[in-house]
CSV table of C-alpha atoms in Angstrom, one decimal:
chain,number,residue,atom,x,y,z
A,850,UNK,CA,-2.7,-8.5,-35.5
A,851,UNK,CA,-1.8,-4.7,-34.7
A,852,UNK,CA,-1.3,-3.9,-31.4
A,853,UNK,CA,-3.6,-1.8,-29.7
A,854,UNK,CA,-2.2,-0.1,-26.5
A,855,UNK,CA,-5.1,1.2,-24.2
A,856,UNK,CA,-5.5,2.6,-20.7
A,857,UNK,CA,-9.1,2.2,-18.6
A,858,UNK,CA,-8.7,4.7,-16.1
A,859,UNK,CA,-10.9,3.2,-12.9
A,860,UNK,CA,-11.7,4.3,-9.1
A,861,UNK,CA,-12.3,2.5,-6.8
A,862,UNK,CA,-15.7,1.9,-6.8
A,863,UNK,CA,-15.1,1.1,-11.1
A,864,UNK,CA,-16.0,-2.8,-11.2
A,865,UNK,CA,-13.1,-3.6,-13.2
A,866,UNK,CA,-13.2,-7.1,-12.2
A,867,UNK,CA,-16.0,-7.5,-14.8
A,868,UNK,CA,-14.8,-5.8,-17.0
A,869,UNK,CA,-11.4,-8.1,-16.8
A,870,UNK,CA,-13.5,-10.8,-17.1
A,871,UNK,CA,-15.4,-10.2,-20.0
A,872,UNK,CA,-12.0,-9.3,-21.8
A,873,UNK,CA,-10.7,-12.8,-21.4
A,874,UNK,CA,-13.8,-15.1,-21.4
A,875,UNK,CA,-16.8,-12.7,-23.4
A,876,UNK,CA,-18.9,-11.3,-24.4
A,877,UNK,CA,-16.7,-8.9,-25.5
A,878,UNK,CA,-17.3,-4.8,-24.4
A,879,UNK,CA,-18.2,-2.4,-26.6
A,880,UNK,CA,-15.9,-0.6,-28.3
A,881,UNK,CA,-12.9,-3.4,-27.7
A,882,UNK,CA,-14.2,-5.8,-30.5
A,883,UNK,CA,-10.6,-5.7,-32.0
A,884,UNK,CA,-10.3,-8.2,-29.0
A,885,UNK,CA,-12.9,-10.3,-29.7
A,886,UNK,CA,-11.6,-14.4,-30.6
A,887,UNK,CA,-7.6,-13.0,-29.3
A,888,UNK,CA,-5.9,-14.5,-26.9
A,889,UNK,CA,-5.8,-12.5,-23.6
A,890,UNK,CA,-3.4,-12.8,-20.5
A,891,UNK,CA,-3.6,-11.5,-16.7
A,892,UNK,CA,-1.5,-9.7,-15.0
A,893,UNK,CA,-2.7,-8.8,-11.3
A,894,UNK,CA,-1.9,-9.5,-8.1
A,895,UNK,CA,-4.3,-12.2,-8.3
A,896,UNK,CA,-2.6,-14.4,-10.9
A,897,UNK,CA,0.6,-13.8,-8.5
A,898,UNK,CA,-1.2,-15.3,-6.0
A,899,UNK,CA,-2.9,-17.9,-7.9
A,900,UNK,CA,0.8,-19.2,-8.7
A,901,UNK,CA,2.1,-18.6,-5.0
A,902,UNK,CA,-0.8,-21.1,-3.5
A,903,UNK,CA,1.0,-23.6,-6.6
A,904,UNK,CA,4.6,-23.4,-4.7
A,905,UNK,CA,3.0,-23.1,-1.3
A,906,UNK,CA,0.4,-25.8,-1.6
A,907,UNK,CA,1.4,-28.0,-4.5
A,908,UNK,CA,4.7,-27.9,-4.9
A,909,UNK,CA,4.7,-26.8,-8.4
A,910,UNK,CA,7.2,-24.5,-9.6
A,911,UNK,CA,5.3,-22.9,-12.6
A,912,UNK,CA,6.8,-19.3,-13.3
A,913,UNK,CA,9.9,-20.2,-11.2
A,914,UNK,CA,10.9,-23.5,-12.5
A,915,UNK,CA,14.2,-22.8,-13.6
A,916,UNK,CA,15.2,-20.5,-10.4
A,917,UNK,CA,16.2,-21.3,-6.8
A,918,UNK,CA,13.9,-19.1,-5.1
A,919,UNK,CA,10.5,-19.3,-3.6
A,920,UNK,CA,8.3,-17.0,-5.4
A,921,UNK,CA,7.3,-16.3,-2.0
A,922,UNK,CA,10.1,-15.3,-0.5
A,923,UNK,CA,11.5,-12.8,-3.3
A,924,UNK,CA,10.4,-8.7,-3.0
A,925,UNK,CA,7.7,-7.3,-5.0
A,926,UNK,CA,9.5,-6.4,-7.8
A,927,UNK,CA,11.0,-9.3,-8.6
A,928,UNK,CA,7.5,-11.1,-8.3
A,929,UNK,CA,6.4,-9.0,-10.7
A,930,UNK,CA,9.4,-9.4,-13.2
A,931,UNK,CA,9.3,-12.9,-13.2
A,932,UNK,CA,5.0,-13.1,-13.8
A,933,UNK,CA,5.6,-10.6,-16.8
A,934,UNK,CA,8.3,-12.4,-18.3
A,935,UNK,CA,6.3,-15.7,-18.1
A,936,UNK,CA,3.4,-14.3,-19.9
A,937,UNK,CA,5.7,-12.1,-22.7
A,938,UNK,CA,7.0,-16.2,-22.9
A,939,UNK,CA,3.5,-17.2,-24.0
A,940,UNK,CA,3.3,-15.0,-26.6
A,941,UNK,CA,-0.4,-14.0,-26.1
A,942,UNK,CA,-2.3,-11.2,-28.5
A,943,UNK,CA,-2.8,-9.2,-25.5
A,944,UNK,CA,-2.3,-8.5,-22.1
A,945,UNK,CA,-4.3,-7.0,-19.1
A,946,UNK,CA,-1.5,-5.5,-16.7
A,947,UNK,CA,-3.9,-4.5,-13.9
A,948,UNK,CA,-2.4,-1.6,-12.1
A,949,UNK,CA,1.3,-3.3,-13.1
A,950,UNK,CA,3.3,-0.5,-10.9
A,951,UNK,CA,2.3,-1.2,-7.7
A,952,UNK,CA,4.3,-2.1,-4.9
A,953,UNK,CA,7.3,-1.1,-7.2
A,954,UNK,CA,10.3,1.0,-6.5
A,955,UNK,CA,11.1,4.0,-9.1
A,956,UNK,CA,14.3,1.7,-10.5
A,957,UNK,CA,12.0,-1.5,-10.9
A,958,UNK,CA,9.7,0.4,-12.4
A,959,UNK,CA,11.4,1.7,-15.0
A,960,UNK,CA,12.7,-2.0,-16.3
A,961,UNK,CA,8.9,-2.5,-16.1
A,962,UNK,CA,8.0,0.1,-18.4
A,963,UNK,CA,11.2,-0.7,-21.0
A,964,UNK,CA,10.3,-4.5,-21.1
A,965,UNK,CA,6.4,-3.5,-22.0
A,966,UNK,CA,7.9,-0.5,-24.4
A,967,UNK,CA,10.0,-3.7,-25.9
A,968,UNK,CA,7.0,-6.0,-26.0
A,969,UNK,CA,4.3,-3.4,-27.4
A,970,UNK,CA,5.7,-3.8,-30.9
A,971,UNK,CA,3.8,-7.5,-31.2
A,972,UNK,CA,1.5,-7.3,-28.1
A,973,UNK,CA,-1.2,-5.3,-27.4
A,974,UNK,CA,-1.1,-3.8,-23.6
A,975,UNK,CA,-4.3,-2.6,-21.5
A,976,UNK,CA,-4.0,-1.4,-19.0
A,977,UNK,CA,-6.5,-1.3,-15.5
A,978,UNK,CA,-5.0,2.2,-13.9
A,979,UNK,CA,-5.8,4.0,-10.8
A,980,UNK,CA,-3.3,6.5,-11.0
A,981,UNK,CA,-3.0,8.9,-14.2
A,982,UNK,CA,1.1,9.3,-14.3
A,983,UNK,CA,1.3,5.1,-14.6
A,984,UNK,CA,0.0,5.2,-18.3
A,985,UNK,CA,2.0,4.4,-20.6
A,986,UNK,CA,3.1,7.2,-22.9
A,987,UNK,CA,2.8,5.4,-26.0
A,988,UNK,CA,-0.7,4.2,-25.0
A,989,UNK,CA,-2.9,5.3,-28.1
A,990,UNK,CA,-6.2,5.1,-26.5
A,991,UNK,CA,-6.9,6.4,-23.1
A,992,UNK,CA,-11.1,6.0,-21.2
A,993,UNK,CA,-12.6,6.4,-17.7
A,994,UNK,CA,-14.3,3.6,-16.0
A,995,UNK,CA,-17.7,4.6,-14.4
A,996,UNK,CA,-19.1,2.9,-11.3
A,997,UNK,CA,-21.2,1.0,-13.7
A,998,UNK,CA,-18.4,-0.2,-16.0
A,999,UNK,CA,-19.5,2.8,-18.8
A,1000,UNK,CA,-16.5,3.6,-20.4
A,1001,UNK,CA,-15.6,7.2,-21.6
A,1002,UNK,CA,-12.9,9.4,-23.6
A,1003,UNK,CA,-10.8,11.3,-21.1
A,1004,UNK,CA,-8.5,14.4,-21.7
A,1005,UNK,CA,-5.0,13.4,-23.8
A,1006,UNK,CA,-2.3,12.1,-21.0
A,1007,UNK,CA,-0.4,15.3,-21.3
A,1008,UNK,CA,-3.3,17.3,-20.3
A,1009,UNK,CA,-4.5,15.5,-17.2
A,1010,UNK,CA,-4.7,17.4,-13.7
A,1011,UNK,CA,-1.8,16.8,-11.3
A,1012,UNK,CA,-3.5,14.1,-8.9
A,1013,UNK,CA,-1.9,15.7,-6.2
A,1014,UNK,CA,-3.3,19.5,-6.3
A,1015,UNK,CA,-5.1,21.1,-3.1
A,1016,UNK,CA,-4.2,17.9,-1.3
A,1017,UNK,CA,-3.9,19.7,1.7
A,1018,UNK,CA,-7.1,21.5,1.3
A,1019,UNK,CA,-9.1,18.4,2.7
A,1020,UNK,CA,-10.1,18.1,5.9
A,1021,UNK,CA,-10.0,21.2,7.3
A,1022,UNK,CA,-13.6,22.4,8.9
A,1023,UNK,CA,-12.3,20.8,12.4
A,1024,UNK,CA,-9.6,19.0,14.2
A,1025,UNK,CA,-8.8,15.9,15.0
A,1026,UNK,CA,-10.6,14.4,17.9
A,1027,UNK,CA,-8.4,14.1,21.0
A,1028,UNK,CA,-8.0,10.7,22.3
A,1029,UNK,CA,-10.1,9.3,25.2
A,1030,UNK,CA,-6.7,8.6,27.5
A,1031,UNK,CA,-3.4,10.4,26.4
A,1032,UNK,CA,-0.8,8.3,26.0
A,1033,UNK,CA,2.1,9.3,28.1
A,1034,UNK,CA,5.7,9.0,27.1
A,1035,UNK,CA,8.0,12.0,27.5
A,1036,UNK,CA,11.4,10.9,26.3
A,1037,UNK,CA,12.5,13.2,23.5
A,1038,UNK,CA,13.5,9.7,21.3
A,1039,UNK,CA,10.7,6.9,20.3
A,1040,UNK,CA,12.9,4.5,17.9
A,1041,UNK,CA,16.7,4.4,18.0
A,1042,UNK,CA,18.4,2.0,15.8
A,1043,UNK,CA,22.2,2.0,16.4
A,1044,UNK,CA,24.5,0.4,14.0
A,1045,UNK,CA,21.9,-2.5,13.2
A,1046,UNK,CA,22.8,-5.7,10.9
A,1047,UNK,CA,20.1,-8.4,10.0
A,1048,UNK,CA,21.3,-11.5,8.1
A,1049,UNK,CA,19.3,-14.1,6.6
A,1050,UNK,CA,20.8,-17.6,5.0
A,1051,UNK,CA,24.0,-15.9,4.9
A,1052,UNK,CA,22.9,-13.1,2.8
A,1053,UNK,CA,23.2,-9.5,4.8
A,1054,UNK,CA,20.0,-7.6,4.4
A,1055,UNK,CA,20.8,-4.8,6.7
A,1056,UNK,CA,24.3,-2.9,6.7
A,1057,UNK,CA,25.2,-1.0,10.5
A,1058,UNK,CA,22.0,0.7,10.1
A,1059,UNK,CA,21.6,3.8,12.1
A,1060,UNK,CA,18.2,5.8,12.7
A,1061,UNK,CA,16.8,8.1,15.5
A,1062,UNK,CA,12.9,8.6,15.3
A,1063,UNK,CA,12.6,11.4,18.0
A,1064,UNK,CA,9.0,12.2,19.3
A,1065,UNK,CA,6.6,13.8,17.3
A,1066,UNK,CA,8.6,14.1,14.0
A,1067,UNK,CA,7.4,13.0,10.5
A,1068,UNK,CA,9.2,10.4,8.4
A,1069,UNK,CA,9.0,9.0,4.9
A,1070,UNK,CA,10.9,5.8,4.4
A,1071,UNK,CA,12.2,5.3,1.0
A,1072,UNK,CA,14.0,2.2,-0.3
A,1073,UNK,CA,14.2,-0.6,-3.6
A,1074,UNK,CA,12.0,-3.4,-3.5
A,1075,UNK,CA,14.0,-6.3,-1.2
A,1076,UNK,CA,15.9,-3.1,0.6
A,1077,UNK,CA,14.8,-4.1,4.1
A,1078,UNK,CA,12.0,-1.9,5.1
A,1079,UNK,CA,9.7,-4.4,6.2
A,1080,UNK,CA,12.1,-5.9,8.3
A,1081,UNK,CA,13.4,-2.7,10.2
A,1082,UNK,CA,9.6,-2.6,10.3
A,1083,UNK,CA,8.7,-5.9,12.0
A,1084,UNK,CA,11.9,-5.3,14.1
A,1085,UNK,CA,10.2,-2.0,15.3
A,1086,UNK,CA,6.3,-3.8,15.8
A,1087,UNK,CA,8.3,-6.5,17.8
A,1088,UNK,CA,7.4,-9.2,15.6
A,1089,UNK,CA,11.1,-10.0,14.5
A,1090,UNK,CA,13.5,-11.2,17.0
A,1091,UNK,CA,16.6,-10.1,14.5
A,1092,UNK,CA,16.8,-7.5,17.2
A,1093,UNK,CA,18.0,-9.2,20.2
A,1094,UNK,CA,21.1,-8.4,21.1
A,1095,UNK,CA,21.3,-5.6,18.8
A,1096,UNK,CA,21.9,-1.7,19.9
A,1097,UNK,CA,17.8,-1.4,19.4
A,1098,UNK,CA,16.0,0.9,21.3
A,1099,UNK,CA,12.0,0.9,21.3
A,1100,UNK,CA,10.4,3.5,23.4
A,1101,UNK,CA,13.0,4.1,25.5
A,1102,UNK,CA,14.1,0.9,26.1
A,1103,UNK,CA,16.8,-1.4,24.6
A,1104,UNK,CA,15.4,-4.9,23.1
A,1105,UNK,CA,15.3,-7.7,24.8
A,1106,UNK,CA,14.8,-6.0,28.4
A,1107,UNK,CA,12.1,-7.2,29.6
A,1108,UNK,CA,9.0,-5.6,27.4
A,1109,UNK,CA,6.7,-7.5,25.7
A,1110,UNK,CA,5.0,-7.7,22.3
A,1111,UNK,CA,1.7,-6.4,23.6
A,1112,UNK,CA,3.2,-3.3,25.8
A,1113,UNK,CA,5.0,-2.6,22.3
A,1114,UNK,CA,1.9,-2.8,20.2
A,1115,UNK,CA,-0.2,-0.3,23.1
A,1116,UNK,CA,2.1,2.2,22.0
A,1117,UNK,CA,2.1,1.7,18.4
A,1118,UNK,CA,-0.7,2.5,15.6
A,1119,UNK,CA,-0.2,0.1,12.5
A,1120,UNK,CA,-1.6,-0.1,8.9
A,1121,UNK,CA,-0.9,-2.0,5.9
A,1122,UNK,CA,-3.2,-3.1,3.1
A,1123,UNK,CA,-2.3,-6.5,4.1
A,1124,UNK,CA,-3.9,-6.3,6.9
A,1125,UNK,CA,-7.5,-6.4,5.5
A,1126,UNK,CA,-7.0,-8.0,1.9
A,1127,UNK,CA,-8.0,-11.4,3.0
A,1128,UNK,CA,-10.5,-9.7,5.9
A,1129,UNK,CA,-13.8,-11.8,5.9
A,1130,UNK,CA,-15.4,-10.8,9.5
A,1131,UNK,CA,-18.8,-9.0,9.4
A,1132,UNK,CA,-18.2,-5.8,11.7
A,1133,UNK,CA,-20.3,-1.7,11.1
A,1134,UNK,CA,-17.7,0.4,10.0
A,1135,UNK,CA,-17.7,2.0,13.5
A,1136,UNK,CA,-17.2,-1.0,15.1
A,1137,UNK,CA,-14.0,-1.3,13.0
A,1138,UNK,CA,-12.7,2.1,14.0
A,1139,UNK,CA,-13.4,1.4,17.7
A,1140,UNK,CA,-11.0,-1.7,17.5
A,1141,UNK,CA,-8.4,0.4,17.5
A,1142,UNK,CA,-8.4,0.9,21.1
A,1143,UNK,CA,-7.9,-2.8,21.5
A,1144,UNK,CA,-5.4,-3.4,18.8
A,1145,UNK,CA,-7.7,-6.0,16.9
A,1146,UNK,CA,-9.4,-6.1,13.8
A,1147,UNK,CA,-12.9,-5.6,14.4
A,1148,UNK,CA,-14.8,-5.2,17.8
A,1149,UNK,CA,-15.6,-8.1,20.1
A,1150,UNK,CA,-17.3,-6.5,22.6
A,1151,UNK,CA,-20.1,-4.2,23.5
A,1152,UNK,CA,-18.3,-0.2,23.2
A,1153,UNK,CA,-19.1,2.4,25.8
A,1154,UNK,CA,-21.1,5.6,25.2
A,1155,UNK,CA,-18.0,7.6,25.3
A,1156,UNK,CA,-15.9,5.1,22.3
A,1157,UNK,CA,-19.0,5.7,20.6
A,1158,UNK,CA,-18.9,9.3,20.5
A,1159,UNK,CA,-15.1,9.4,19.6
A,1160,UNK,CA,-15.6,7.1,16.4
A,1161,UNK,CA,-18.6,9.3,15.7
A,1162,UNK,CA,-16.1,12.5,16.0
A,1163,UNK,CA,-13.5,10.7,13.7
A,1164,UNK,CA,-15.9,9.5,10.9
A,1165,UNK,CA,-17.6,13.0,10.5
A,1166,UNK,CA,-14.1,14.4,10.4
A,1167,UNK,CA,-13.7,12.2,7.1
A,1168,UNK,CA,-17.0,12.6,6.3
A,1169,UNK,CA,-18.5,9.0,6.7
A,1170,UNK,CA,-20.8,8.8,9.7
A,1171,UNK,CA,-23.6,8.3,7.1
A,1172,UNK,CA,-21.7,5.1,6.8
A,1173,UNK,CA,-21.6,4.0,10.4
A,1174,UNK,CA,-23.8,1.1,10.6
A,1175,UNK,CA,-22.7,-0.2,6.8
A,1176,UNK,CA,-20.8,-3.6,7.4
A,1177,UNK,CA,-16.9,-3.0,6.7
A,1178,UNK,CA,-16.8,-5.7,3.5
A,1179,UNK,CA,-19.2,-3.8,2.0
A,1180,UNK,CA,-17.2,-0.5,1.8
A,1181,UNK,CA,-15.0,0.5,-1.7
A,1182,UNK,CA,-11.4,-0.3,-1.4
A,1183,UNK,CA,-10.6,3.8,-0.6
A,1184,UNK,CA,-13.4,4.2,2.0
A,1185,UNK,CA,-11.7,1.2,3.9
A,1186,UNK,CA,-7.9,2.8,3.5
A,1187,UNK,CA,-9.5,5.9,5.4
A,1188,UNK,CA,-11.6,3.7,7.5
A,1189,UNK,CA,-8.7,1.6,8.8
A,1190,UNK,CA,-6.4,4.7,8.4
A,1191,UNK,CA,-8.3,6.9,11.3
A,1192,UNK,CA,-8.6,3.0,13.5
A,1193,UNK,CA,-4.6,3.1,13.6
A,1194,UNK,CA,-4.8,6.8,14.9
A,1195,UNK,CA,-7.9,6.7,17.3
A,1196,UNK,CA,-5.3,6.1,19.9
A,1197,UNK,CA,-3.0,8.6,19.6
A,1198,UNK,CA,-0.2,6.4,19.5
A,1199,UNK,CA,3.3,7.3,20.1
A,1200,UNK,CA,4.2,6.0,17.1
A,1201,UNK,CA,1.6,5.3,13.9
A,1202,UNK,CA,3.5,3.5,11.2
A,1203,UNK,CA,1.2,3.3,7.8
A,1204,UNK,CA,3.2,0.9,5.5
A,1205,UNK,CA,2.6,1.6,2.0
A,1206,UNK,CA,-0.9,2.7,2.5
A,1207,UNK,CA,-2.2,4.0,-0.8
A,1208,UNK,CA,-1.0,1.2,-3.1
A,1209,UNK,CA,-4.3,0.3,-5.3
A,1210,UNK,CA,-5.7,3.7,-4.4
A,1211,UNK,CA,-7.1,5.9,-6.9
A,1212,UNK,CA,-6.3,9.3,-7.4
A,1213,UNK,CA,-8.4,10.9,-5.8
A,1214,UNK,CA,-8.9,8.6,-2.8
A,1215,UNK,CA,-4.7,9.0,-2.5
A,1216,UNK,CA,-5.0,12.7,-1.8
A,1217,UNK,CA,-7.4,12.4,0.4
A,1218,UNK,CA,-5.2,9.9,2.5
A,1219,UNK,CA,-2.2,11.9,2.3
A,1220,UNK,CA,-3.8,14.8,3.6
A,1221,UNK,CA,-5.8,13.2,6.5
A,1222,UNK,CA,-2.1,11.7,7.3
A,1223,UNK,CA,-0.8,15.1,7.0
A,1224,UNK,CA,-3.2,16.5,9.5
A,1225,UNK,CA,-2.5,13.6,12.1
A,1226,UNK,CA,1.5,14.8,11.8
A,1227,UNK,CA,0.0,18.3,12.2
A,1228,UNK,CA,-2.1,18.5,15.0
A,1229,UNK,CA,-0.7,15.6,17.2
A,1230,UNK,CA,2.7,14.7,18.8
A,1231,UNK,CA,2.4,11.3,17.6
A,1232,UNK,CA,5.7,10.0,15.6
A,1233,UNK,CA,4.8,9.1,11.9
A,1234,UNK,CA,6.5,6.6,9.8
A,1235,UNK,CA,5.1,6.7,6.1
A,1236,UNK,CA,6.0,4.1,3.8
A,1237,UNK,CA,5.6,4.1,0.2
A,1238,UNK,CA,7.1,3.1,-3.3
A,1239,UNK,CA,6.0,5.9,-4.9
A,1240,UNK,CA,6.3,9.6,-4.2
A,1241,UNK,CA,3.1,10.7,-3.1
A,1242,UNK,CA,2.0,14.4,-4.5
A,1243,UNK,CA,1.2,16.5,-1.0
A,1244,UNK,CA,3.0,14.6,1.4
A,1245,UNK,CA,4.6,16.9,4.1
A,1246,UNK,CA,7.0,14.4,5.6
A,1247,UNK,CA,9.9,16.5,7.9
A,1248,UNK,CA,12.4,13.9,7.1
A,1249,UNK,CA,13.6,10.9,4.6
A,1250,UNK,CA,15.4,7.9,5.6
A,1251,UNK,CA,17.1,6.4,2.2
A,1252,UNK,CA,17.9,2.6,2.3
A,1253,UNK,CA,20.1,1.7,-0.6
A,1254,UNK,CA,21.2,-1.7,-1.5
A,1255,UNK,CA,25.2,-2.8,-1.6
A,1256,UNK,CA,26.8,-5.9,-2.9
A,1257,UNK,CA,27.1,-5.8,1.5
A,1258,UNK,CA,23.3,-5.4,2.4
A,1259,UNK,CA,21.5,-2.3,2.9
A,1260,UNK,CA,22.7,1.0,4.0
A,1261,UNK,CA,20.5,3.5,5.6
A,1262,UNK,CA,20.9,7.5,5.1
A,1263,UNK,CA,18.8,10.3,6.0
A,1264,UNK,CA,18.1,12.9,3.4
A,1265,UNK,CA,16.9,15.9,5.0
């Protein structure tokens, strides 16, 4: 057949999951009847997971059968490298890449976007997009995915809006609410890491890494997919002991001297996607934000008048106290990035680390992140660590630290 190459444009309150659905198994939507009886693929970080329970719980090397490597234990990108290949292998009419560029670093994504430029010849692409710069310039045929699955014409790629203008008008009738105890810590340096190595299996990860996080600043961490953020991460949370014995210093004191995991974590505000992916638990959405004064997800016992008011404070700040009483499941996928986004910085924390919090976000519901994390940096003295793949549009980080990968592990720079 001739390949068609589209782009549905969605938010994240489109119900592309039908629309995915009906795709693949019928009936067909209107307008895409040059699909109807083809042969349709997935691409999504569901069928990566669907094939990582296989390993994990089966034993069954589908994808990976003729490499080494767990699929669970390889980076994002290469995940993602291997599940595209597999399905190019099967030679399907089409393929629904359901936001394919996530998670990716600018290198990885470029292969991405040459072995689909390669493939688009005998295979027609769609693509499920939340962001406007991931289409695919040769795409011919470009809608908009209502909240009721209608599908519309949008503008021609070249004419779209930058997603990331008047980011940092948001947010700005009133500040943020002042925490219900400061946090004191008066030593001009949070995080030190001084000439750091992490090795795994014999294979160096981390290459005499050396970082100072003084108090109050503003960081963006940058680095390839497999570069060892998450581990200079979970050596920072406490959660990974590749620390000990190391020149690591965590709030003013070196690792492995006596603190624990919990007097780390009081000090710290955390937030990945992760984190609520697989959440199931039935808690209001201001019961969610009050859990972060107790470093849990969701609230197990009864708040006090004055918790009450503070959550009240932060939801009208992002203007969601209508919300208040709606259960957290129930919330789109950006109203709970902003939800659990304001629960890491109820706190005040000395140090709020958001690890690459807008992946899967719309446009829209992006800039409205990055400026809310903006303001936080702004109007606080709390230390920010921002991790993304992608450059985010509006983000007014002081400082970039740049890990980049050597035959010898990773080496760490700061940019400006």
């Amino acid at each position: 057949m001739n390949a068609q190459h589209w782009a549905i444009l969605v938010d994240n309150s489109s119900p592309k999951a039908v629309f995915i659905e009906s795709l693949l198994k019928g009936p067909i939507p209107k307008g895409f009847e040059h699909f109807k009886d083809k042969q349709g693929l997935l691409f999504s970080k569901k069928t990566l997971s669907e094939f990582i329970d296989e390993e994990e719980k089966h034993d069954r090397k589908i994808i990976t059968d003729t490499r080494t490597q767990n699929l669970k234990t390889m980076s994002s990108g290469e995940q993602k490298k291997v599940l595209l290949a597999f399905l190019l292998e099967q030679a399907p009419d089409f393929i629904i890449l359901d936001n394919v560029f996530d998670h990716l670093d600018s290198k990885t994504r470029e292969t991405v976007k040459t072995t689909l430029q390669k493939a688009s010849s005998t295979i027609s692409l769609i693509q499920v997009v939340s962001r406007k710069t991931d289409i695919l310039t040769f795409t011919e045929h470009v809608v908009q995915m209502g909240p009721r699955g209608d599908i519309q014409d949008v503008l021609e790629f070249e004419d779209r809006e930058d997603p990331g203008a008047e980011a940092r008008e948001l947010f700005v009738e009133q500040r943020i609410p002042e925490p219900l105890e400061p946090m004191s810590y008066d030593a001009p340096i949070v995080i030190k890491l001084k000439d750091i190595r992490v090795s795994y299996e014999g294979r160096c990860i981390l290459d005499h890494i050396n970082w100072t996080i003084e108090k109050g600043s503003f960081w963006e961490l940058r680095g390839a997919n497999g570069s060892g953020k998450t581990t200079i991460l979970s050596m920072i949370t406490g959660e990974n002991p590749k620390g000990y014995g190391q020149e690591l210093y965590l709030f003013g004191q070196k690792k492995g001297s006596g603190e624990s995991v919990w007097e780390l974590k009081q000090k710290i505000g955390y937030f990945t996607p992760a984190m609520t992916d697989n959440f199931t638990g039935y808690h209001s959405v201001i019961h969610m934000v009050i859990s972060g004064l107790y470093d849990s997800i969701g609230l197990y016992i009864r708040p006090t008048a004055a918790q009450l008011r503070l959550a009240k404070a932060w939801l009208q700040l992002i203007g969601m106290w209508h919300l208040k009483d709606v259960l957290f499941q129930e919330l789109g996928t950006g109203q709970k990035r902003m939800v659990m986004c304001i629960r890491a910085m109820i706190k005040h924390p000395v140090l709020l680390i958001l690890d690459e919090p807008t992946t899967g976000l719309d446009d829209e519901s992006a800039r409205m992140f990055v400026s809310l994390v903006n303001r936080f940096a702004q109007e606080s003295d709390t230390t920010v660590i921002f991790v993304s793949h992608r450059s985010e549009p509006g983000l007014n980080a002081d400082q970039v630290y740049q890990l980049t990968m050597t035959p010898k592990g990773a080496k760490g720079e700061v940019l400006y």
